[in-house]
Short mmCIF file of C-alpha atoms in Angstrom, two decimals:
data_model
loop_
_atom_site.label_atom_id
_atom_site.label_comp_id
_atom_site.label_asym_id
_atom_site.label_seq_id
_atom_site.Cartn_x
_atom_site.Cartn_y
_atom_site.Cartn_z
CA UNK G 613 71.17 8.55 -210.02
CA UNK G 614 73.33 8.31 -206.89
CA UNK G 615 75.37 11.61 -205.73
CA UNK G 616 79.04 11.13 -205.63
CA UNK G 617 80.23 12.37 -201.79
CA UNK G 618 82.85 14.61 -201.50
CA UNK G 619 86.15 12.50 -199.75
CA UNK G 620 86.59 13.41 -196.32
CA UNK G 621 89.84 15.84 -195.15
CA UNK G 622 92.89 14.34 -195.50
CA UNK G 623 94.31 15.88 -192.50
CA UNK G 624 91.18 15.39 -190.37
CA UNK G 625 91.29 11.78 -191.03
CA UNK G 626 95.04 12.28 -190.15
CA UNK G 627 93.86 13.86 -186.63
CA UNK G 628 91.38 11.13 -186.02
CA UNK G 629 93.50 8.17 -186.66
CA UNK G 630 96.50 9.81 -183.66
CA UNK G 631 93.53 10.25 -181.23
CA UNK G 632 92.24 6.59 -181.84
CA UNK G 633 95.59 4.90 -181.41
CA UNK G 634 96.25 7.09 -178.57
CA UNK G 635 93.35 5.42 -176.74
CA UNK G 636 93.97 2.36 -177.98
CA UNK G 637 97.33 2.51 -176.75
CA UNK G 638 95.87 3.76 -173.16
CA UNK G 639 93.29 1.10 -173.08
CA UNK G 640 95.85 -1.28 -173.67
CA UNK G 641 98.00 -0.08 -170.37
CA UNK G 642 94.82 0.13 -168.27
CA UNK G 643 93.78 -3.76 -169.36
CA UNK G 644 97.23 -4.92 -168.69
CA UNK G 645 98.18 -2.94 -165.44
CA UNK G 646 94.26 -4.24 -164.21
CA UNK G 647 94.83 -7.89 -165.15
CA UNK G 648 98.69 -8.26 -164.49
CA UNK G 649 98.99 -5.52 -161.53
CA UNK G 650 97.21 -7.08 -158.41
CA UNK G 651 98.86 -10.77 -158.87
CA UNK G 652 102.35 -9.10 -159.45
CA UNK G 653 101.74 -6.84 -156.44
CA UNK G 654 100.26 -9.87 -153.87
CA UNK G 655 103.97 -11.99 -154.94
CA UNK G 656 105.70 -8.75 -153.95
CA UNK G 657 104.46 -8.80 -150.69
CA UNK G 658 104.14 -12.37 -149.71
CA UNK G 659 107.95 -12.36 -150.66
CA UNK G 660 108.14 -9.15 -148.91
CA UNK G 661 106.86 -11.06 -145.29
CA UNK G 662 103.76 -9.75 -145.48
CA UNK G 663 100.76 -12.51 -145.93
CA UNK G 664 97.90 -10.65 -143.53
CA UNK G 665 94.95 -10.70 -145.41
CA UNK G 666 93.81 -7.18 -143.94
CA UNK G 667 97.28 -5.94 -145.11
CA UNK G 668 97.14 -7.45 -148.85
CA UNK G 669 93.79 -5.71 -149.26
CA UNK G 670 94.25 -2.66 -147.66
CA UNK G 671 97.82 -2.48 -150.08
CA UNK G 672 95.89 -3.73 -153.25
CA UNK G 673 93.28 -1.31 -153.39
CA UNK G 674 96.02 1.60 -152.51
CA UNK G 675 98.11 0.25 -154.96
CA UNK G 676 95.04 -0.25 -157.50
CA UNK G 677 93.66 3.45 -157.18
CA UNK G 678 96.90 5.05 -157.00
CA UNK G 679 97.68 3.07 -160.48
CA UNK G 680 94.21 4.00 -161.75
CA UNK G 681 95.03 7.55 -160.59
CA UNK G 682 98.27 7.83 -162.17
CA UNK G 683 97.27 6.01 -165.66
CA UNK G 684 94.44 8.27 -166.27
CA UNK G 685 96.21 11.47 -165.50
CA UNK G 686 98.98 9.97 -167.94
CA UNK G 687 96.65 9.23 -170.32
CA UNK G 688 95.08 12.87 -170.39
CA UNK G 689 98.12 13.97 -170.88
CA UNK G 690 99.50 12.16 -173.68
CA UNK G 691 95.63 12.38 -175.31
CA UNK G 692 96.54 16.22 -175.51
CA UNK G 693 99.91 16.22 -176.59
CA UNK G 694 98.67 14.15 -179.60
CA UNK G 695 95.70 16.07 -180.28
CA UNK G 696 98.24 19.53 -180.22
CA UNK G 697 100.91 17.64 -182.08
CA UNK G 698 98.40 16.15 -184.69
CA UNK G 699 96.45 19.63 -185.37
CA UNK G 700 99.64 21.48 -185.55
CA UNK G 701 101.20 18.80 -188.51
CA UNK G 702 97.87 18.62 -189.33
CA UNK G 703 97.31 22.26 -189.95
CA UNK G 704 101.26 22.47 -191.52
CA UNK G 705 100.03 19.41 -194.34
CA UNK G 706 97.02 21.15 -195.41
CA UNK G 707 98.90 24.30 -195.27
CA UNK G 708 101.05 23.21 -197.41
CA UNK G 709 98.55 20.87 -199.80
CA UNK G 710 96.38 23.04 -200.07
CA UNK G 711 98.87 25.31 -201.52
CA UNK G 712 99.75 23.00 -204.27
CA UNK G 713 96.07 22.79 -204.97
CA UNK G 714 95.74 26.43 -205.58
CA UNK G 715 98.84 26.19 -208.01
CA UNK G 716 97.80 23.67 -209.52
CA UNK G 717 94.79 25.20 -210.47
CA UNK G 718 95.97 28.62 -211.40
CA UNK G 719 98.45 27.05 -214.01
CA UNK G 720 95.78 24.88 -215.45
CA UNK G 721 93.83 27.87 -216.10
CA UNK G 722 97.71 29.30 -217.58
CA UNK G 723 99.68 31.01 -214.95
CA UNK G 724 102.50 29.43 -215.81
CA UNK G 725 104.96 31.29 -214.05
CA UNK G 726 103.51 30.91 -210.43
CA UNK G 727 105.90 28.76 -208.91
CA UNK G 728 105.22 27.23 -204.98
CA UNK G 729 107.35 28.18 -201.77
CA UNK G 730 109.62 24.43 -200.62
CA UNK G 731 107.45 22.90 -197.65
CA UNK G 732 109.46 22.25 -194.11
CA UNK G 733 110.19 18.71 -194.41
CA UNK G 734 112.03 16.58 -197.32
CA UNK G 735 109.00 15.01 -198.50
CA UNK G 736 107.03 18.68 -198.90
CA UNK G 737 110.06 20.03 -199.77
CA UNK G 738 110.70 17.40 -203.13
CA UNK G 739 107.28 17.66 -203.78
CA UNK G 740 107.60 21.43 -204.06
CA UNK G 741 110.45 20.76 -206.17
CA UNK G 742 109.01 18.49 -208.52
CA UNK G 743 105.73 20.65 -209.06
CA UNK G 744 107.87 23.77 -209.77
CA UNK G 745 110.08 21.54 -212.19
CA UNK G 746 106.74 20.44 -214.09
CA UNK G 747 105.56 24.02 -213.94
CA UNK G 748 108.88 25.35 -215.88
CA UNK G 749 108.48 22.58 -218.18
CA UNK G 750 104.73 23.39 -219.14
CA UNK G 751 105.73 26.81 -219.27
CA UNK G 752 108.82 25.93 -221.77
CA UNK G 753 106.24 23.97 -223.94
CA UNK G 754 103.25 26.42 -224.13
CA UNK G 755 106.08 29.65 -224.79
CA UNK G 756 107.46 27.04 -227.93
CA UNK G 757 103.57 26.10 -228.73
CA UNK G 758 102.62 29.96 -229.35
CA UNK G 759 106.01 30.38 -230.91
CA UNK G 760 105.38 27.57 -233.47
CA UNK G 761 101.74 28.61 -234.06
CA UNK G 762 103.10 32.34 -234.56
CA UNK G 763 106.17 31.01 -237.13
CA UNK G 764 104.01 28.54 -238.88
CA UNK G 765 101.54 31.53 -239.22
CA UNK G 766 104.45 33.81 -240.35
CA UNK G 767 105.69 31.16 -243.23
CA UNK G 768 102.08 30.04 -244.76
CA UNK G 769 101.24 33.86 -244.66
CA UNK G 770 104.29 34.95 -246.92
CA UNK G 771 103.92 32.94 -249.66
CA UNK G 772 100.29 32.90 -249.88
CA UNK G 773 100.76 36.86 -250.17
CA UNK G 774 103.38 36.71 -253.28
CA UNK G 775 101.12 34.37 -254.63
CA UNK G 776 98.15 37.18 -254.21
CA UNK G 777 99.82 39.90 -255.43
CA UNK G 778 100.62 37.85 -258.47
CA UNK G 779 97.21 36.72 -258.90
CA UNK G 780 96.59 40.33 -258.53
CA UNK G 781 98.86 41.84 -261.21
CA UNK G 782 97.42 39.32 -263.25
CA UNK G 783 94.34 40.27 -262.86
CA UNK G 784 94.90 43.92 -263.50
CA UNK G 785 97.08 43.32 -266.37
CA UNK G 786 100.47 44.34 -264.90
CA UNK G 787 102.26 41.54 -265.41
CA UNK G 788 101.24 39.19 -268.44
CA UNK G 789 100.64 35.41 -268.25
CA UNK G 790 103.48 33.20 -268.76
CA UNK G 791 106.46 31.88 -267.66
CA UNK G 792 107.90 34.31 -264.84
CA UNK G 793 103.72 34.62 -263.10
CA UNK G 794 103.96 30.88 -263.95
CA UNK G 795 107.67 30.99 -262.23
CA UNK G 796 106.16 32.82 -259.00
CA UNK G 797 103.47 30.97 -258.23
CA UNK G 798 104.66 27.41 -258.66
CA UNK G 799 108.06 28.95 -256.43
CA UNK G 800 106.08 29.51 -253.89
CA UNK G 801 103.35 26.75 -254.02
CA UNK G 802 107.03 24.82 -253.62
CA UNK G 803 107.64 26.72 -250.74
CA UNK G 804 104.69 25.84 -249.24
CA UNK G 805 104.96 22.24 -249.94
CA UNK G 806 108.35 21.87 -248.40
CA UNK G 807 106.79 23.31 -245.26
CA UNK G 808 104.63 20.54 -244.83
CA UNK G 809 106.96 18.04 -245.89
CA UNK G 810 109.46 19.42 -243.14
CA UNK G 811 106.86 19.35 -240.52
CA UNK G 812 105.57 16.25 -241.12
CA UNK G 813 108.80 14.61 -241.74
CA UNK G 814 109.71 16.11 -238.10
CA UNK G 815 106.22 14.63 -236.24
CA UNK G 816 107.15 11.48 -237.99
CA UNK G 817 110.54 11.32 -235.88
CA UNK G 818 109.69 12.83 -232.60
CA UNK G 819 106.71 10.09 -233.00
CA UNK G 820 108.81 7.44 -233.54
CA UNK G 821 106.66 6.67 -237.02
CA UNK G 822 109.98 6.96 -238.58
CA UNK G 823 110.48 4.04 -241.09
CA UNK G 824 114.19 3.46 -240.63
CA UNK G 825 116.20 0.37 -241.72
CA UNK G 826 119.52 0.35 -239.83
CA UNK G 827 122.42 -1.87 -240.38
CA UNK G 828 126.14 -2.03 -239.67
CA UNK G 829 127.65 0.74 -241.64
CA UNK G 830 130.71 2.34 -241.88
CA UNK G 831 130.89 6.11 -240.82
CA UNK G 832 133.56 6.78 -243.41
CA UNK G 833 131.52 5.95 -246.08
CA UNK G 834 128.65 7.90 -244.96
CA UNK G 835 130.98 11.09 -244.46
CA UNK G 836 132.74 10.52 -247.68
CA UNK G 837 129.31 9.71 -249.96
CA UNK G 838 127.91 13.64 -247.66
CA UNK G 839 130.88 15.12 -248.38
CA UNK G 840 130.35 14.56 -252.44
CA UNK G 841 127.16 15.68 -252.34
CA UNK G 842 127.35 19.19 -250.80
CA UNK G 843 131.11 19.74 -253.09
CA UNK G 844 129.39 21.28 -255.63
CA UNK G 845 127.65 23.73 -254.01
CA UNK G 846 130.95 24.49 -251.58
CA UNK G 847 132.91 25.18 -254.39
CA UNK G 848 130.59 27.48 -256.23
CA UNK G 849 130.63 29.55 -252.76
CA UNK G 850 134.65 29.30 -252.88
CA UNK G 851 134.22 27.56 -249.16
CA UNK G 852 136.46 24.63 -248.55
CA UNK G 853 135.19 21.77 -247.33
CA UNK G 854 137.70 19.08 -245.75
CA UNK G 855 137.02 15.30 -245.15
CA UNK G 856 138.75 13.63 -241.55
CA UNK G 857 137.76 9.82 -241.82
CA UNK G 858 138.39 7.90 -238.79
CA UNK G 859 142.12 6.23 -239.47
CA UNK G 860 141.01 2.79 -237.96
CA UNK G 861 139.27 0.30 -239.69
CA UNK G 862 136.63 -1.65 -238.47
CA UNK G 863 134.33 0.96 -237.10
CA UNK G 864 130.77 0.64 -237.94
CA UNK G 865 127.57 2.64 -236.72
CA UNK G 866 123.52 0.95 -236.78
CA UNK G 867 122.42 3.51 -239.05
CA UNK G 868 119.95 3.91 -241.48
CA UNK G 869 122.18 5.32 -244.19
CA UNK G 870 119.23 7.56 -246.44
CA UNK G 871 118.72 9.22 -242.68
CA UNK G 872 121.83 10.26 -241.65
CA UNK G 873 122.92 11.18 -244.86
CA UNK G 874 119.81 13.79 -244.80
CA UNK G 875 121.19 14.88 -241.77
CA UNK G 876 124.76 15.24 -242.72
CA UNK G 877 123.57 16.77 -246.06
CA UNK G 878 121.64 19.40 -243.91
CA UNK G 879 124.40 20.08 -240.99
CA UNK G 880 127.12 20.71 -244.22
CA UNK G 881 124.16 22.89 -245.78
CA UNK G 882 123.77 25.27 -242.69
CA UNK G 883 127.29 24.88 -242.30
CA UNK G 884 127.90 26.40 -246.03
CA UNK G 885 125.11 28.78 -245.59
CA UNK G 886 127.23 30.45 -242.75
CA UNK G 887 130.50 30.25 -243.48
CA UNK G 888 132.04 33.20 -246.02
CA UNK G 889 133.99 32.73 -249.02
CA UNK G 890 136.94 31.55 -248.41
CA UNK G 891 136.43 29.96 -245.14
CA UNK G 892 137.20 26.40 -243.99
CA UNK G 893 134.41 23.53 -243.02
CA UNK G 894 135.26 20.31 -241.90
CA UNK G 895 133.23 16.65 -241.18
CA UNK G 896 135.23 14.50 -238.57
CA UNK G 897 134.54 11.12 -237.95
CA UNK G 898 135.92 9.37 -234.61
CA UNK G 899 135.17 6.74 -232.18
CA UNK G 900 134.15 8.00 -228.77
CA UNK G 901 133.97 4.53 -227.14
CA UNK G 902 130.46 4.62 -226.42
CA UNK G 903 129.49 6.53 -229.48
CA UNK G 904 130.52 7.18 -232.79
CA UNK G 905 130.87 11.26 -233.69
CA UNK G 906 130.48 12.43 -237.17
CA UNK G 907 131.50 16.73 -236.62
CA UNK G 908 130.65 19.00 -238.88
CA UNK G 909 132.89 22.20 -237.83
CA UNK G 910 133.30 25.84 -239.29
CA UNK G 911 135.02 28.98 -238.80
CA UNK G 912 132.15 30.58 -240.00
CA UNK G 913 129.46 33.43 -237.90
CA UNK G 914 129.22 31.22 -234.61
CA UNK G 915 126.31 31.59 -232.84
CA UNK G 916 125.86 33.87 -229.37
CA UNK G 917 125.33 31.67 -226.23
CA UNK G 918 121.89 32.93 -225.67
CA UNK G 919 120.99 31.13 -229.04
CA UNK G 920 122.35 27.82 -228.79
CA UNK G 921 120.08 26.27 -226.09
CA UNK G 922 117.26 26.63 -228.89
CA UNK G 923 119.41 25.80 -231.90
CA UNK G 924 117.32 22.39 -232.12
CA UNK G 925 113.86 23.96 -231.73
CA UNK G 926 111.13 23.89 -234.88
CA UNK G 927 111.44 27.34 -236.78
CA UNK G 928 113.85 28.63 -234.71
CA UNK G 929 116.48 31.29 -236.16
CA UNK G 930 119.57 32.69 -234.46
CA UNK G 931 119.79 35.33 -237.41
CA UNK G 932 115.91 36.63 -236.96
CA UNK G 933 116.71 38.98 -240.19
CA UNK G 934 117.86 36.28 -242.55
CA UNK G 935 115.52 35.95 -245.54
CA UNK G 936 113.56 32.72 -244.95
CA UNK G 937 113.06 32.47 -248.84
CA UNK G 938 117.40 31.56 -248.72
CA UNK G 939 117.54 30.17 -245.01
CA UNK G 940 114.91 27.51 -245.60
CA UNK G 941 111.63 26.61 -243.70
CA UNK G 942 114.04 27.17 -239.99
CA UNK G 943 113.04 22.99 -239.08
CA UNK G 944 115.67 21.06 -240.74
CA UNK G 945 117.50 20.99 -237.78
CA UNK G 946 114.77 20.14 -236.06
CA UNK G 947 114.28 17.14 -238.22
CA UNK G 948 117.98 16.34 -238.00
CA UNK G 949 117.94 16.05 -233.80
CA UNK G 950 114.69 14.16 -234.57
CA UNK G 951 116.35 11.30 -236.91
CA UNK G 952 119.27 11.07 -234.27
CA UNK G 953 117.20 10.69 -231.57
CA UNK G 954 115.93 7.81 -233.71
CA UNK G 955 118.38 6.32 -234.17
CA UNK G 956 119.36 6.32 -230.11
CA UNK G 957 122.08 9.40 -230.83
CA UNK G 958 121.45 12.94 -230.55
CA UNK G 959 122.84 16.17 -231.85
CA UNK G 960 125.02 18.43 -229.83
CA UNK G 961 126.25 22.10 -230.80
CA UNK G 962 129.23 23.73 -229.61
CA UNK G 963 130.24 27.54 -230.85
CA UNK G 964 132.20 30.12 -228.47
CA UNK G 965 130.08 33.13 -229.51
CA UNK G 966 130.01 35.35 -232.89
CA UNK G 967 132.27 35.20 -235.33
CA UNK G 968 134.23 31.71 -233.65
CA UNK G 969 132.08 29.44 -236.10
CA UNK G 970 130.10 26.43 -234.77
CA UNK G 971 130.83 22.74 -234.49
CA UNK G 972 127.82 20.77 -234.74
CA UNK G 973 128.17 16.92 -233.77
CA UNK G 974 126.35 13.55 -234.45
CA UNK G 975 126.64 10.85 -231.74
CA UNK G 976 125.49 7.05 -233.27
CA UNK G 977 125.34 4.11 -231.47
CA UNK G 978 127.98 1.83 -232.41
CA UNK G 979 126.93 -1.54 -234.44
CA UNK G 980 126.76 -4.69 -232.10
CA UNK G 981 128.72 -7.68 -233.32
CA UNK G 982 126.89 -11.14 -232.91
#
């Protein structure tokens, strides 16, 4: 079986190649000043008067080892200045590959902080910044990765353990079969459920294995047909909830109507969940010329500015003390961003810290006419 060779430096190759067109380049000179210097220097001087043959030799061979002299002191010199020049850039390039190698490494191995000094030219210097840009990214993924694994560890473990301490008092006679165990268990086998529905409804987005069937629709409707939904429960909480419909006709979104009215249900759902009796939510719908906004806005908690860079994220929770048996499974807006994003929109959140409330806004694309 034949050994693979290790590639050769990149910088001594780098070295090698200046030396070898600096003695090309020298060659060169020498062939040319040897083959065009002795006929341009005998015209000189029979133009000059001066045709003795004694002369014209006696000039041509002063002429020819003075030129020989001067060339190959010339070419020493430049030979060294490239060889100096080359090792030092030479020496600078690995310095500063080499250096990305070793980072490289150490944050494949998980140093994910280690970030690399900018090189001295604008080429180093963008690589540098690129590598340290990847490096914060990996690092943002792998701190969300350990985050999810700890959440998702955090919500199968709670209901499981209701679910064993009933089976428990059960078992010891505490409680008696029937309808409340029966009431606990299947509660939390529910639970359960919905967690995997959530999380595989939000894979299913983010890998574009969403089946969505979009068609020119009008926003209106889809506010108006959320906004009946979620009354009911707005009204039990004494919260009122006010409908803006865009006062033009004519506009229309490419939406798949079952999807965004999940995610309208679920913006007007965490929008009731924080907003007190007696407070004021509104959905908004209005053309933003290359977009089409649908704003669900409260005066409700707000959220701090810390939190609202990772209001999107799976299992995330400004409130870390809310009861996740009442806040849900902490994805659904997850899955919300993920359906926008599916639809070539997005979700944006605005709030101007606690107790301002929160406005949180869907962008559609607008329906092409044909």
């Amino acid at each position: 079986m034949r050994s693979r060779t290790e590639p050769g430096s990149l910088t001594t190759r780098l070295l090698i190649s200046q030396i070898a067109v600096s003695i090309a380049m020298a060659l060169t000179m020498v062939v040319v000043a040897a083959i065009a210097g002795p006929s341009l220097f005998e015209a000189h001087m029979h133009e000059a008067g001066q045709a003795s043959p004694g002369v014209l030799a006696h000039s041509e061979e002063a002429f020819r080892t003075a030129g020989l002299i001067s060339l190959a002191i010339g070419m020493v010199i430049a030979i060294t200045g490239t060889i100096v020049v080359s090792v030092l850039i030479a020496r600078r390039l690995k310095r500063s590959l080499t250096q990305l190698g070793d980072a490289a490494a150490r944050i494949s191995e998980g140093d994910y902080a280690l970030r690399v000094a900018e090189g001295d030219s604008r080429e180093l210097a963008t690589l540098a910044n690129s590598f340290n840009t990847m490096a914060g990214r990996l690092a943002t993924v792998e701190g969300t990765r350990r985050r999810l694994l700890t959440d998702l560890a955090h919500e199968i473990r709670t209901p499981l353990a209701s679910m064993e301490i009933c089976v428990e008092s059960l078992e010891d006679g505490a409680i008696q079969p029937g309808p409340e165990a029966w009431q606990i268990l299947a509660s939390q086998i529910d639970r359960i459920a919905r967690l995997a529905d959530d999380l595989g409804q939000v894979s299913a987005a983010e890998e574009g294995r969403l089946n969505l069937v979009t068609r020119p629709t009008d926003p209106n409707q889809l506010a108006e047909t959320a906004v009946l939904a979620a009354r009911d429960g707005f009204e039990r909480k004494h919260v009122r909830l006010d409908l803006h419909p865009h006062p033009g006709d004519g506009l229309l979104v490419s939406a798949d109507s079952a999807r965004v009215g999940q995610v309208l249900g679920n913006l007007l759902s965490n929008a009731l969940r924080h907003t007190p009796a007696g407070g004021l939510v509104t959905l908004s719908v209005a053309d933003a010329g290359g977009s089409v906004h649908l704003t669900v806005s409260d005066n409700g908690e707000g959220i701090a500015p810390e939190h609202v860079p990772h209001i999107f994220e799976r299992f995330y929770r400004a409130d870390s003390a809310r009861d996740r048996e009442h806040g849900g499974t902490g994805v659904g807006l997850a899955i919300s961003q993920a359906i926008a994003k599916a639809h070539s929109g997005g979700l944006t959140v605005t709030s101007q810290g606690l107790g301002t409330g929160t406005a949180v806004t869907l962008h559609l694309p607008p329906a092409t006419t044909t």
